XYZ file of C-alpha atoms in Angstrom:
744
model
C 0.000 0.000 0.000
C 2.605 2.540 1.045
C 4.905 1.470 -1.735
C 2.286 2.328 -4.339
C 2.334 5.998 -3.320
C 6.078 6.326 -3.013
C 7.408 9.640 -4.323
C 4.327 11.004 -6.114
C 0.679 11.563 -5.403
C -1.238 8.965 -7.408
C -4.727 8.631 -8.826
C -5.741 7.025 -5.512
C -4.778 10.228 -3.743
C -6.763 12.297 -6.245
C -9.835 10.184 -5.513
C -9.352 10.546 -1.754
C -9.047 14.325 -2.043
C -12.111 14.692 -4.228
C -14.103 12.392 -1.908
C -13.133 14.375 1.158
C -16.158 16.243 2.447
C -16.146 17.146 6.116
C -12.881 17.726 7.831
C -11.336 14.450 8.480
C -10.560 13.234 12.171
C -8.728 9.837 15.675
C -5.542 7.329 17.515
C -2.932 5.345 19.625
C 0.736 5.955 20.615
C 4.054 6.116 18.921
C 7.505 7.518 18.964
C 10.407 6.052 17.089
C 12.557 3.876 19.323
C 15.779 5.585 20.398
C 19.038 4.397 18.926
C 21.636 2.679 21.067
C 23.605 5.923 21.211
C 20.771 7.975 22.678
C 18.943 5.254 24.586
C 16.783 6.558 27.404
C 17.821 5.255 30.864
C 15.381 2.746 32.344
C 14.587 1.522 35.835
C 14.785 -2.058 37.031
C 11.388 -2.784 35.475
C 12.559 -1.603 32.053
C 10.454 1.571 32.119
C 12.009 4.899 31.050
C 13.342 7.345 33.636
C 13.362 10.436 31.430
C 10.757 12.048 29.221
C 11.636 12.123 25.539
C 10.808 15.789 24.981
C 10.037 16.564 21.345
C 11.270 19.840 19.879
C 7.945 21.351 18.851
C 9.220 24.827 17.992
C 8.790 24.209 14.262
C 5.328 22.806 14.849
C 3.987 25.918 16.531
C 6.185 28.357 14.582
C 6.988 26.713 11.238
C 8.884 28.532 8.521
C 7.038 26.664 5.774
C 3.736 24.763 5.626
C 2.175 22.409 3.085
C -1.617 22.040 2.954
C -2.233 18.644 1.386
C -5.699 18.549 -0.138
C -5.988 22.346 -0.265
C -9.030 23.756 -2.006
C -10.682 27.047 -2.904
C -13.884 25.526 -4.311
C -17.012 27.269 -3.066
C -18.939 25.276 -0.498
C -16.190 22.740 0.163
C -15.094 22.349 3.788
C -11.455 22.182 2.720
C -11.735 25.669 1.200
C -12.690 27.208 4.533
C -9.898 25.348 6.292
C -7.360 26.365 3.647
C -8.364 30.007 4.010
C -7.910 29.840 7.785
C -4.514 28.174 7.439
C -3.329 30.854 5.011
C -4.348 33.555 7.496
C -2.602 31.717 10.339
C 0.598 31.258 8.299
C 0.676 34.985 7.563
C 0.356 35.762 11.289
C 3.248 33.467 12.283
C 5.413 34.426 9.298
C 5.332 31.048 7.543
C 5.419 30.368 3.804
C 2.416 28.265 2.791
C 2.222 25.837 -0.155
C -1.105 24.350 -1.289
C -0.949 20.751 -2.552
C -3.645 19.271 -4.796
C -3.279 16.898 -7.768
C -5.595 18.799 -10.138
C -5.526 22.480 -9.183
C -2.909 24.861 -10.634
C -3.666 27.528 -8.023
C -5.516 27.828 -4.723
C -6.591 31.287 -3.564
C -4.181 32.777 -6.082
C -1.184 30.779 -4.820
C 0.748 28.254 -6.876
C -0.568 24.763 -6.106
C 1.678 21.709 -6.373
C 0.509 18.321 -7.603
C 2.345 16.400 -4.886
C 4.501 16.824 -1.836
C 7.471 15.752 -3.932
C 6.969 18.801 -6.155
C 7.217 21.335 -3.339
C 9.867 24.018 -3.891
C 11.386 23.560 -0.422
C 11.509 21.217 2.539
C 8.557 22.100 4.761
C 8.338 21.967 8.541
C 4.642 21.152 8.788
C 2.158 19.336 6.550
C -1.567 19.721 7.228
C -3.455 16.754 5.777
C -6.951 17.572 4.537
C -7.524 14.034 3.256
C -9.943 11.347 4.381
C -7.211 8.692 4.650
C -3.832 10.041 5.777
C -2.059 6.658 5.821
C -0.816 6.541 2.191
C 0.476 10.120 2.433
C 2.742 9.498 5.439
C 5.534 7.734 3.534
C 5.627 10.472 0.909
C 6.064 13.015 3.669
C 8.921 10.971 5.087
C 10.673 10.975 1.709
C 10.649 14.768 1.671
C 11.821 15.006 5.312
C 8.715 16.762 6.621
C 9.114 17.156 10.372
C 5.474 17.408 11.497
C 2.050 16.517 10.162
C -1.507 17.114 11.321
C -4.272 14.657 10.420
C -7.864 15.816 10.883
C -9.428 12.607 9.540
C -11.890 10.678 11.706
C -12.955 7.030 11.612
C -10.137 5.599 13.690
C -9.972 4.250 17.254
C -13.020 6.243 18.351
C -15.194 4.074 16.071
C -14.396 0.614 17.474
C -12.110 -2.331 16.755
C -11.857 -1.813 13.002
C -10.992 1.842 13.471
C -8.473 0.959 16.193
C -6.728 -1.418 13.787
C -6.601 1.325 11.141
C -5.154 3.680 13.703
C -2.463 1.218 14.653
C -1.495 0.918 10.972
C -1.268 4.706 10.835
C 0.838 4.805 14.021
C 3.188 2.135 12.651
C 3.656 4.129 9.444
C 4.443 7.244 11.481
C 7.030 5.344 13.532
C 8.744 4.173 10.347
C 8.617 7.642 8.801
C 10.443 9.545 11.539
C 8.030 12.479 11.378
C 5.755 13.462 14.274
C 1.994 13.423 13.845
C -0.747 15.348 15.636
C -4.060 13.485 15.456
C -5.948 11.965 13.795
C -9.386 13.180 14.936
C -8.052 16.631 15.751
C -9.090 20.116 14.615
C -7.865 23.633 13.889
C -7.349 24.770 17.465
C -3.553 24.690 17.115
C -3.918 27.404 14.467
C -6.090 29.797 16.476
C -5.303 33.485 16.690
C -3.715 34.464 20.002
C -3.585 38.027 21.228
C -0.114 39.530 20.992
C -0.865 42.581 23.131
C -1.027 40.758 26.479
C 1.934 40.601 28.841
C 3.016 38.286 31.621
C 3.221 34.509 31.942
C 0.846 32.634 29.658
C -1.396 29.588 29.840
C -0.544 26.726 27.467
C -3.619 24.647 26.668
C -3.903 20.928 25.873
C -7.249 19.364 24.985
C -8.318 15.962 23.719
C -11.686 17.439 22.779
C -11.309 20.754 21.015
C -14.507 22.428 22.140
C -13.655 21.844 25.812
C -10.804 24.316 25.579
C -12.989 27.220 24.524
C -13.490 28.668 28.039
C -9.721 28.824 28.584
C -9.146 30.322 25.142
C -11.636 33.113 25.839
C -9.693 34.151 28.943
C -7.801 36.372 26.530
C -10.864 38.597 26.492
C -10.295 39.119 30.228
C -6.667 40.076 29.682
C -5.068 36.711 30.437
C -2.452 35.592 27.952
C -2.637 32.279 26.072
C 0.476 31.079 24.252
C -0.340 27.671 22.700
C -3.213 25.276 22.091
C -2.505 21.597 21.419
C -5.659 19.675 20.386
C -4.225 16.155 20.586
C -7.204 14.180 19.262
C -6.639 10.436 19.203
C -2.882 10.667 19.802
C -1.624 8.160 17.252
C 1.784 9.701 17.865
C 2.091 13.010 19.726
C 0.208 12.819 23.010
C -0.718 15.143 25.839
C 2.411 14.110 27.747
C 4.669 15.288 24.910
C 3.090 18.727 25.041
C 3.262 18.919 28.852
C 6.997 18.153 28.687
C 7.522 20.732 25.948
C 5.470 23.482 27.585
C 7.222 22.887 30.925
C 10.454 24.089 29.281
C 8.984 27.210 27.657
C 9.939 30.406 29.512
C 6.699 32.205 28.608
C 4.449 29.444 30.022
C 3.178 30.161 33.535
C 0.773 27.222 33.764
C -0.478 24.317 31.671
C -4.225 23.699 31.428
C -5.415 20.268 30.250
C -8.687 18.633 29.335
C -7.980 14.890 29.299
C -10.321 12.070 28.403
C -7.731 9.338 28.613
C -4.012 8.820 29.072
C -2.243 6.892 26.371
C 0.711 5.824 28.487
C 0.893 6.153 32.249
C 4.674 6.330 32.538
C 4.908 9.026 29.846
C 2.370 11.097 31.743
C 4.267 10.751 35.029
C 7.565 11.704 33.392
C 5.938 14.778 31.866
C 4.363 15.776 35.184
C 7.726 15.213 36.861
C 9.409 17.570 34.400
C 6.787 20.233 35.092
C 7.150 19.758 38.861
C 10.942 20.078 38.708
C 10.586 23.286 36.692
C 7.908 24.630 39.026
C 5.320 24.870 36.228
C 1.821 24.058 37.517
C -0.304 21.594 35.551
C -4.074 21.900 36.041
C -6.259 19.180 34.558
C -9.833 18.129 34.071
C -9.695 14.336 33.731
C -13.008 12.726 32.827
C -13.894 9.163 33.738
C -14.586 9.476 37.480
C -17.772 7.458 37.040
C -18.551 4.347 35.049
C -20.749 6.387 32.691
C -18.069 9.016 32.224
C -15.467 6.366 31.523
C -17.657 4.778 28.833
C -18.232 8.130 27.161
C -14.534 8.922 27.153
C -13.634 5.576 25.610
C -16.235 5.911 22.871
C -15.046 9.427 22.054
C -11.305 8.875 21.872
C -10.806 5.131 21.974
C -8.482 5.215 24.944
C -8.403 3.532 28.287
C -9.304 5.891 31.094
C -7.644 3.728 33.751
C -8.901 3.088 37.237
C -9.826 6.565 38.404
C -8.517 6.086 41.921
C -5.092 5.308 40.486
C -5.222 8.252 38.069
C -6.226 10.555 40.916
C -3.435 9.285 43.167
C -0.830 9.510 40.393
C -1.790 13.111 39.688
C -1.476 14.097 43.351
C 1.804 12.227 43.622
C 3.368 14.308 40.849
C 1.697 17.613 41.659
C -0.927 17.715 38.897
C -3.877 19.778 40.152
C -7.093 17.979 39.260
C -10.269 20.047 38.992
C -13.777 19.069 38.014
C -15.213 21.834 35.838
C -14.025 23.927 32.928
C -14.742 27.054 34.977
C -12.400 25.752 37.686
C -9.832 24.900 35.022
C -9.766 28.424 33.634
C -9.779 30.212 37.000
C -7.157 27.957 38.606
C -4.828 27.957 35.589
C -5.117 31.744 35.308
C -4.256 32.319 38.972
C -1.334 29.894 38.941
C 0.069 31.405 35.750
C 0.163 34.931 37.140
C 0.563 34.760 40.936
C 3.981 35.056 42.518
C 5.476 32.697 45.092
C 3.547 33.025 48.378
C 5.382 34.544 51.333
C 3.061 32.867 53.856
C 0.108 30.478 53.782
C -2.203 32.630 55.894
C -5.430 33.806 54.242
C -7.257 36.906 55.453
C -10.849 37.614 54.418
C -11.699 41.325 54.122
C -15.318 42.312 53.538
C -17.813 45.145 53.852
C -20.327 42.742 55.410
C -19.960 40.605 58.512
C -22.292 38.002 57.013
C -20.300 37.790 53.796
C -17.024 37.454 55.680
C -18.389 34.728 57.964
C -19.911 32.776 55.071
C -16.753 32.842 52.990
C -14.539 32.041 55.985
C -16.599 28.942 56.767
C -16.217 27.655 53.213
C -12.506 28.471 53.087
C -11.764 26.774 56.421
C -13.780 23.718 55.399
C -11.648 23.494 52.246
C -8.465 23.461 54.339
C -7.262 27.035 53.904
C -5.445 28.476 56.905
C -7.193 31.593 58.294
C -4.914 32.782 61.107
C -6.213 34.983 63.902
C -4.497 38.326 63.528
C -2.329 39.383 66.455
C -3.747 41.755 69.056
C -1.285 44.395 67.912
C -2.550 44.095 64.337
C -6.172 44.230 65.503
C -5.420 47.376 67.519
C -3.845 48.919 64.439
C -6.904 48.129 62.300
C -9.220 49.584 64.934
C -7.625 52.969 64.269
C -9.766 53.052 61.110
C -12.471 50.456 61.831
C -14.989 50.910 64.693
C -14.197 48.976 67.876
C -17.453 47.021 67.803
C -16.537 45.313 64.485
C -14.537 42.080 64.388
C -11.105 42.432 62.814
C -9.517 39.172 64.015
C -10.101 37.446 60.616
C -12.361 37.819 58.848
C -11.912 41.575 58.928
C -15.279 43.368 58.830
C -14.887 47.031 57.925
C -18.602 47.780 58.197
C -18.407 49.648 54.898
C -15.222 50.501 53.040
C -14.279 54.195 53.505
C -15.106 56.242 50.410
C -14.249 59.833 51.146
C -10.678 59.606 52.430
C -7.479 57.551 52.684
C -8.543 55.099 55.432
C -9.601 52.279 53.096
C -6.170 51.949 51.566
C -4.576 52.110 55.042
C -6.678 49.116 56.150
C -5.684 47.017 53.147
C -1.982 47.922 53.422
C -1.980 47.096 57.145
C -3.436 43.634 56.498
C -0.929 42.907 53.724
C 1.945 44.052 55.953
C 1.234 41.243 58.446
C 3.962 38.562 58.024
C 1.453 35.747 58.657
C -0.639 36.830 55.676
C 0.107 35.522 52.192
C -3.312 35.983 50.585
C -5.976 38.669 50.966
C -9.445 37.763 49.658
C -12.203 40.330 49.349
C -15.657 38.933 48.511
C -17.933 41.611 47.023
C -21.308 39.917 46.707
C -22.794 42.737 44.639
C -22.002 46.247 43.378
C -22.756 49.055 45.810
C -21.453 52.272 44.250
C -19.599 54.326 45.177
C -18.347 52.075 47.987
C -17.647 49.026 45.801
C -15.975 51.230 43.161
C -13.593 52.771 45.685
C -12.964 49.370 47.286
C -12.045 47.849 43.913
C -9.660 50.713 43.143
C -8.002 50.528 46.564
C -7.499 46.771 46.153
C -5.930 47.241 42.720
C -3.632 50.006 43.972
C -2.537 47.910 46.953
C -1.955 44.846 44.762
C 0.367 46.829 42.501
C 2.634 47.562 45.496
C 2.839 44.098 47.070
C 4.128 40.666 46.152
C 1.275 39.082 48.084
C -1.775 37.669 46.356
C -4.892 39.826 46.281
C -8.127 38.125 45.191
C -11.536 39.661 44.581
C -14.818 37.815 44.114
C -17.194 39.959 42.088
C -20.545 38.372 42.832
C -22.763 40.516 40.632
C -24.650 38.349 38.102
C -24.496 41.207 35.599
C -20.724 41.659 35.272
C -20.995 44.846 33.244
C -20.087 47.234 36.040
C -17.154 49.571 35.504
C -15.496 48.515 38.731
C -15.431 44.933 37.441
C -14.841 45.340 33.705
C -12.339 48.179 33.862
C -10.815 48.444 37.338
C -10.479 44.793 38.353
C -10.047 43.107 34.972
C -7.705 45.898 33.922
C -5.208 44.833 36.594
C -2.790 41.957 36.078
C -2.027 41.912 39.797
C -5.540 41.197 41.126
C -7.030 37.730 40.642
C -10.738 38.211 40.018
C -13.347 35.464 40.399
C -17.103 35.270 39.978
C -17.845 32.578 42.588
C -16.733 31.719 46.117
C -16.074 28.111 45.130
C -13.753 28.866 42.234
C -11.758 31.330 44.322
C -11.281 28.799 47.112
C -10.331 26.045 44.648
C -7.765 28.267 42.920
C -6.200 29.665 46.120
C -5.945 26.202 47.649
C -4.254 24.964 44.458
C -1.898 27.968 44.442
C -0.724 27.438 48.017
C -0.581 23.657 47.596
C 1.423 23.874 44.374
C 4.109 26.034 45.932
C 4.321 23.811 49.026
C 4.668 20.801 46.746
C 7.360 22.231 44.460
C 9.362 23.660 47.368
C 10.039 20.167 48.681
C 9.767 18.187 45.445
C 12.510 15.776 44.508
C 12.049 13.650 41.418
C 11.545 9.998 42.413
C 13.026 8.982 39.069
C 16.447 10.172 40.218
C 16.545 7.507 42.939
C 14.627 4.751 41.130
C 16.533 1.437 41.196
C 18.181 0.526 37.916
C 19.605 -2.881 38.810
C 17.906 -5.809 40.576
C 18.410 -6.289 44.295
C 19.763 -9.560 45.768
C 16.149 -10.321 46.740
C 15.098 -10.539 43.113
C 16.904 -13.807 42.355
C 15.426 -15.465 45.452
C 11.976 -14.224 44.540
C 12.172 -15.417 40.939
C 12.714 -18.980 42.087
C 9.391 -18.820 43.951
C 7.296 -17.503 41.054
C 4.863 -19.831 39.293
C 3.628 -18.178 36.066
C -0.152 -18.058 35.833
C -0.681 -19.527 39.307
C -1.688 -18.337 42.746
C 0.907 -19.151 45.376
C 0.000 -20.818 48.636
C 0.191 -18.699 51.778
C 3.383 -20.489 52.706
C 5.000 -19.684 49.327
C 3.692 -16.105 49.391
C 5.309 -15.580 52.782
C 8.573 -16.938 51.441
C 8.304 -14.246 48.779
C 7.929 -11.632 51.522
C 10.892 -13.067 53.408
C 12.990 -12.729 50.242
C 12.370 -8.972 50.401
C 13.105 -8.694 54.112
C 9.494 -8.425 55.279
C 8.926 -10.038 58.652
C 6.489 -12.939 58.959
C 5.494 -14.926 62.094
C 7.418 -17.944 63.272
C 5.697 -20.811 61.499
C 6.134 -24.299 60.088
C 4.334 -26.135 57.307
C 3.355 -29.660 58.397
C 1.596 -32.640 56.833
C 0.620 -34.660 59.909
C -1.003 -34.116 63.289
C 2.120 -35.306 65.084
C 4.286 -32.865 63.135
C 1.802 -30.114 63.991
C 2.204 -30.821 67.725
C 5.993 -30.706 67.420
C 5.805 -27.479 65.416
C 3.589 -25.863 68.050
C 6.191 -26.639 70.668
C 8.878 -24.981 68.571
C 6.777 -21.974 67.578
C 5.470 -21.463 71.103
C 1.900 -21.521 72.414
C -0.658 -20.110 71.763
C -0.626 -20.822 68.019
C -2.720 -20.313 64.923
C -3.330 -23.153 62.466
C -4.265 -22.475 58.850
C -4.749 -24.517 55.716
C -2.181 -23.642 53.046
C -2.767 -24.338 49.360
C -2.264 -22.700 45.962
C -6.009 -22.216 45.342
C -6.925 -20.806 48.722
C -7.876 -17.154 48.956
C -10.213 -16.265 51.814
C -9.647 -19.095 54.247
C -11.743 -17.728 57.120
C -15.024 -18.063 55.200
C -14.359 -21.788 54.739
C -13.436 -22.341 58.391
C -9.835 -23.056 57.483
C -8.294 -20.922 60.249
C -8.085 -21.862 63.952
C -6.706 -19.377 66.467
C -5.661 -19.378 70.103
C -4.717 -23.064 70.321
C -2.963 -23.797 73.627
C -2.517 -27.590 73.914
C -1.412 -30.664 71.990
C -4.955 -32.086 71.982
C -6.322 -28.866 70.474
C -3.574 -29.032 67.844
C -4.498 -32.619 66.856
C -8.215 -31.803 66.723
C -7.593 -28.702 64.677
C -5.406 -30.585 62.226
C -8.098 -33.213 61.607
C -10.824 -30.567 61.236
C -8.840 -28.459 58.800
C -7.919 -31.395 56.560
C -11.503 -32.739 56.651
C -12.898 -29.345 55.526
C -10.327 -29.164 52.738
C -11.303 -32.643 51.475
C -15.004 -31.797 51.668
C -14.486 -28.533 49.784
C -12.169 -30.281 47.315
C -9.382 -27.818 48.056
C -5.841 -29.127 47.427
C -3.390 -28.386 50.227
C 0.364 -28.255 50.436
C 0.055 -28.632 54.206
C -1.102 -26.977 57.411
C 0.661 -23.899 58.756
C 1.347 -23.779 62.478
C 1.992 -20.100 63.210
C 3.031 -17.867 66.041
C 0.012 -15.931 67.312
C 0.482 -12.160 67.143
C -2.323 -10.191 68.773
C -1.317 -6.710 69.853
C -1.198 -4.118 67.063
C -3.025 -2.272 64.289
C -4.194 -4.403 61.384
C -3.244 -2.927 58.010
C -3.288 -4.126 54.424
C -0.426 -3.554 51.987
C -0.528 -4.815 48.439
C 0.348 -4.632 44.779
C -2.110 -4.529 41.889
C -1.700 -4.021 38.156
C -3.181 -0.963 36.460
C -3.758 -0.907 32.708
C -2.108 2.513 32.365
C 0.531 2.703 35.071
C 1.527 -0.920 35.610
C 2.172 -2.063 39.199
C 0.692 0.114 41.937
C 1.132 -0.053 45.707
C -1.807 0.214 48.115
C -1.900 0.629 51.899
C -4.978 0.823 54.088
C -6.789 -0.380 57.160
C -6.748 -4.156 57.099
C -8.372 -7.183 58.631
C -12.130 -7.519 58.240
C -12.439 -3.714 57.822
C -10.705 -3.609 54.448
C -13.816 -4.503 52.449
C -16.144 -2.465 54.663
C -14.362 0.874 55.011
C -12.418 0.938 51.724
C -9.940 3.175 53.525
C -6.846 2.943 51.358
C -4.234 5.080 49.604
C -2.487 4.297 46.323
C 0.844 5.256 44.782
C 2.548 4.471 41.493
C 6.213 3.424 41.780
C 8.730 4.894 41.977
C 8.167 6.954 45.099
C 10.156 7.804 48.192
C 9.679 7.711 51.930
C 7.868 11.068 51.919
C 5.146 9.655 49.687
C 4.908 6.466 51.761
C 4.245 8.589 54.850
C 1.812 10.773 52.909
C -0.163 7.631 52.055
C -0.685 6.963 55.747
C -1.794 10.544 56.417
C -4.454 10.203 53.706
C -6.188 7.367 55.557
C -9.345 8.262 57.445
C -8.240 5.814 60.121
C -4.762 7.313 60.465
C -5.453 8.123 64.120
C -5.379 4.396 64.915
C -1.659 4.409 64.143
C -1.125 7.265 66.579
C -2.784 5.416 69.446
C -6.364 5.869 70.638
C -8.211 5.103 73.904
C -5.067 4.142 75.751
C -3.518 1.987 73.022
C 0.141 2.691 72.345
C 1.243 4.380 69.102
C 2.027 1.920 66.340
C 5.442 1.427 64.756
C 4.825 3.726 61.781
C 8.488 3.600 60.762
C 8.239 -0.177 60.373
C 5.041 0.195 58.343
C 6.716 2.705 56.032
C 9.632 0.314 55.618
C 7.237 -2.469 54.565
C 5.574 -0.169 52.027
C 8.951 0.717 50.507
C 10.030 -2.937 50.373
C 6.756 -3.857 48.690
C 7.379 -1.071 46.201
C 10.783 -2.575 45.402
C 9.099 -5.926 44.884
C 6.514 -4.306 42.614
C 9.247 -2.700 40.504
C 11.340 -5.850 40.194
C 8.504 -8.352 39.789
C 6.036 -6.001 38.131
C 5.788 -7.996 34.929
C 5.632 -11.308 36.787
C 3.349 -10.454 39.732
C -0.315 -9.860 39.007
C -1.435 -9.255 42.574
C -0.114 -9.286 46.124
C -2.018 -8.804 49.369
C -0.638 -8.725 52.887
C -3.738 -8.774 55.070
C -3.389 -8.325 57.875
C -0.038 -6.704 58.330
C 0.052 -6.390 62.099
C 1.800 -3.131 62.999
C 3.087 -3.575 66.537
C 3.647 -0.848 69.147
C 6.377 1.665 68.385
C 9.815 0.097 68.172
C 8.509 -3.479 67.804
C 8.104 -3.712 64.041
C 5.400 -5.066 61.750
C 4.517 -8.682 60.942
C 2.769 -10.049 57.837
C 0.241 -12.497 59.279
C -1.270 -13.578 55.951
C -0.352 -13.145 52.311
C -1.790 -13.867 48.889
C 0.240 -13.706 45.688
C -0.893 -14.314 42.114
C 1.713 -14.685 39.383
C 1.159 -13.439 35.843
């Protein structure tokens, strides 16, 4: 197929062009594999440790562009697209070359019959054809660097389309060029305002229309620098653009609308690059619900991944996840423009006690820190605010001064407090001239401080001069229309700077060579099988995880001897490769204190196993460990991210409370401890109702050892559960009382 179009555009191409009606559109992944000389370093699991950042300068600012399938025929969709591309090329200073097999000119410009006939090597080819596959090899012959495919009918349409997309992706890999799309649109060629200053928002969307609210922020004076509509991502994906934008000096934040992630590791590496550069990434990621996940898959043909894992991975690497497009635009705008906070204290300043109290409740509930101002600061504020009004925080001015200088004095005094990093003024509705003077005083104060000043303009009209001219005319005041969006954005702003201040890339410390435990563990693996509890515990021992004293026996007499060695009281459990939940079958006996109880228990356990037709490798006689907090630690496989590590409350509560935290390896000790803090039952580890604090250090050590196991055995281990992991009182360690392991 590709050979038949080598070098020239054939009759088949002419037919495809003439048949092309609506703008084409869809896709899967692909980058050419690196050569041995520039091979990307990998961790012990074989996954890359560095993002392969494409140089997209010539994509966004090409010197020359070919429009393949260009048209100027009235009523044809390609004519409208061609006209827009010509206008865009003129704005960015690019030479544009129409390509069509039968037209001598297009819009008065010389038109070339094929890519091979072009007068120069072009940076970018825009493909206005229904089937881009046969054109790709021709583009490779002429050394085109980038291509955009609008055509639809690929992975978003089902299995047949997915197969067509994979053929397209394979052709792109062979060609060496980079492809945007298919199933993309013209958003990359939008007109961006050149008269706006300051850091810009770079926008990435997998559905073009969903980026419109962010794009229109330009009308409010907020700069936008790029728009990458990634479509089906047969080659270039959202992660490539995140990595690229994170290196651009003009980009202050990256706003994303994501329906699916093509490759989990690529996304984490891109987010890591942004975190190391201090560039905030704000994302709407659909697929929180089963319905949402189905819609996303049908629209883009990608896996959405288990949402709990996606959510955890985003938090782990500092990606700020929001729910609505309004939150996306407000949060990205604030993070792009606000400076580094000098403190995390938030002060609420209002002309109404009710407004201040309402907003303060919502802000505190969301986790913002509203410090009580010092008595000295309150005394200072009472120079200009009546004594009967509360100025502790929120600060109620009872009506912002209009006729003199006092209003500005109040605002400056609040901002001068070293505990204050953010001042928020909710104005629930215009009340001229008071609201006009208040807005102007806030703008003037913001121009003279490095601290963040936020205003919520609650008027449903939004046409007032104080809003349209005074507030929106300032690049130093962050203006919102709702309480909720302000709180979301400020929380993200403070959280982002806390995160980046202490961030260290986990990929720097990720293991690259197997540990001595790996060889021991490999000998225990049984591909495609579930290990017995005894074998699963041997796997844990190989990685230095403590298990109880125990022996596997095959007779009642041996069980009695084992109990004497282990030490009474003991636990007896059936052990076999097909056993999962033993308790439900009555295959666990606890608190046995005599030889007669041991013999009776042995007979009962083996009788139940025969009756249930459960094969055993023996009976475990185990040390009984009672005093501690029961936790669960495990490994599962995620379609996007590979092995993941989970920790939560264990025992019988694990399936009732669902209180667990997830991380994607690699991660460090700080993230292991953060997992524990996320648990609703974290207080149990600190000691409650007279119980001693648990050995959290030992628990963290187990989590990190399990992570190492997940990295080294990730492609061989389908699932691992330690439940319960008994975390003993501080200084006494943690013991894995039961374990289940399933090999891939």
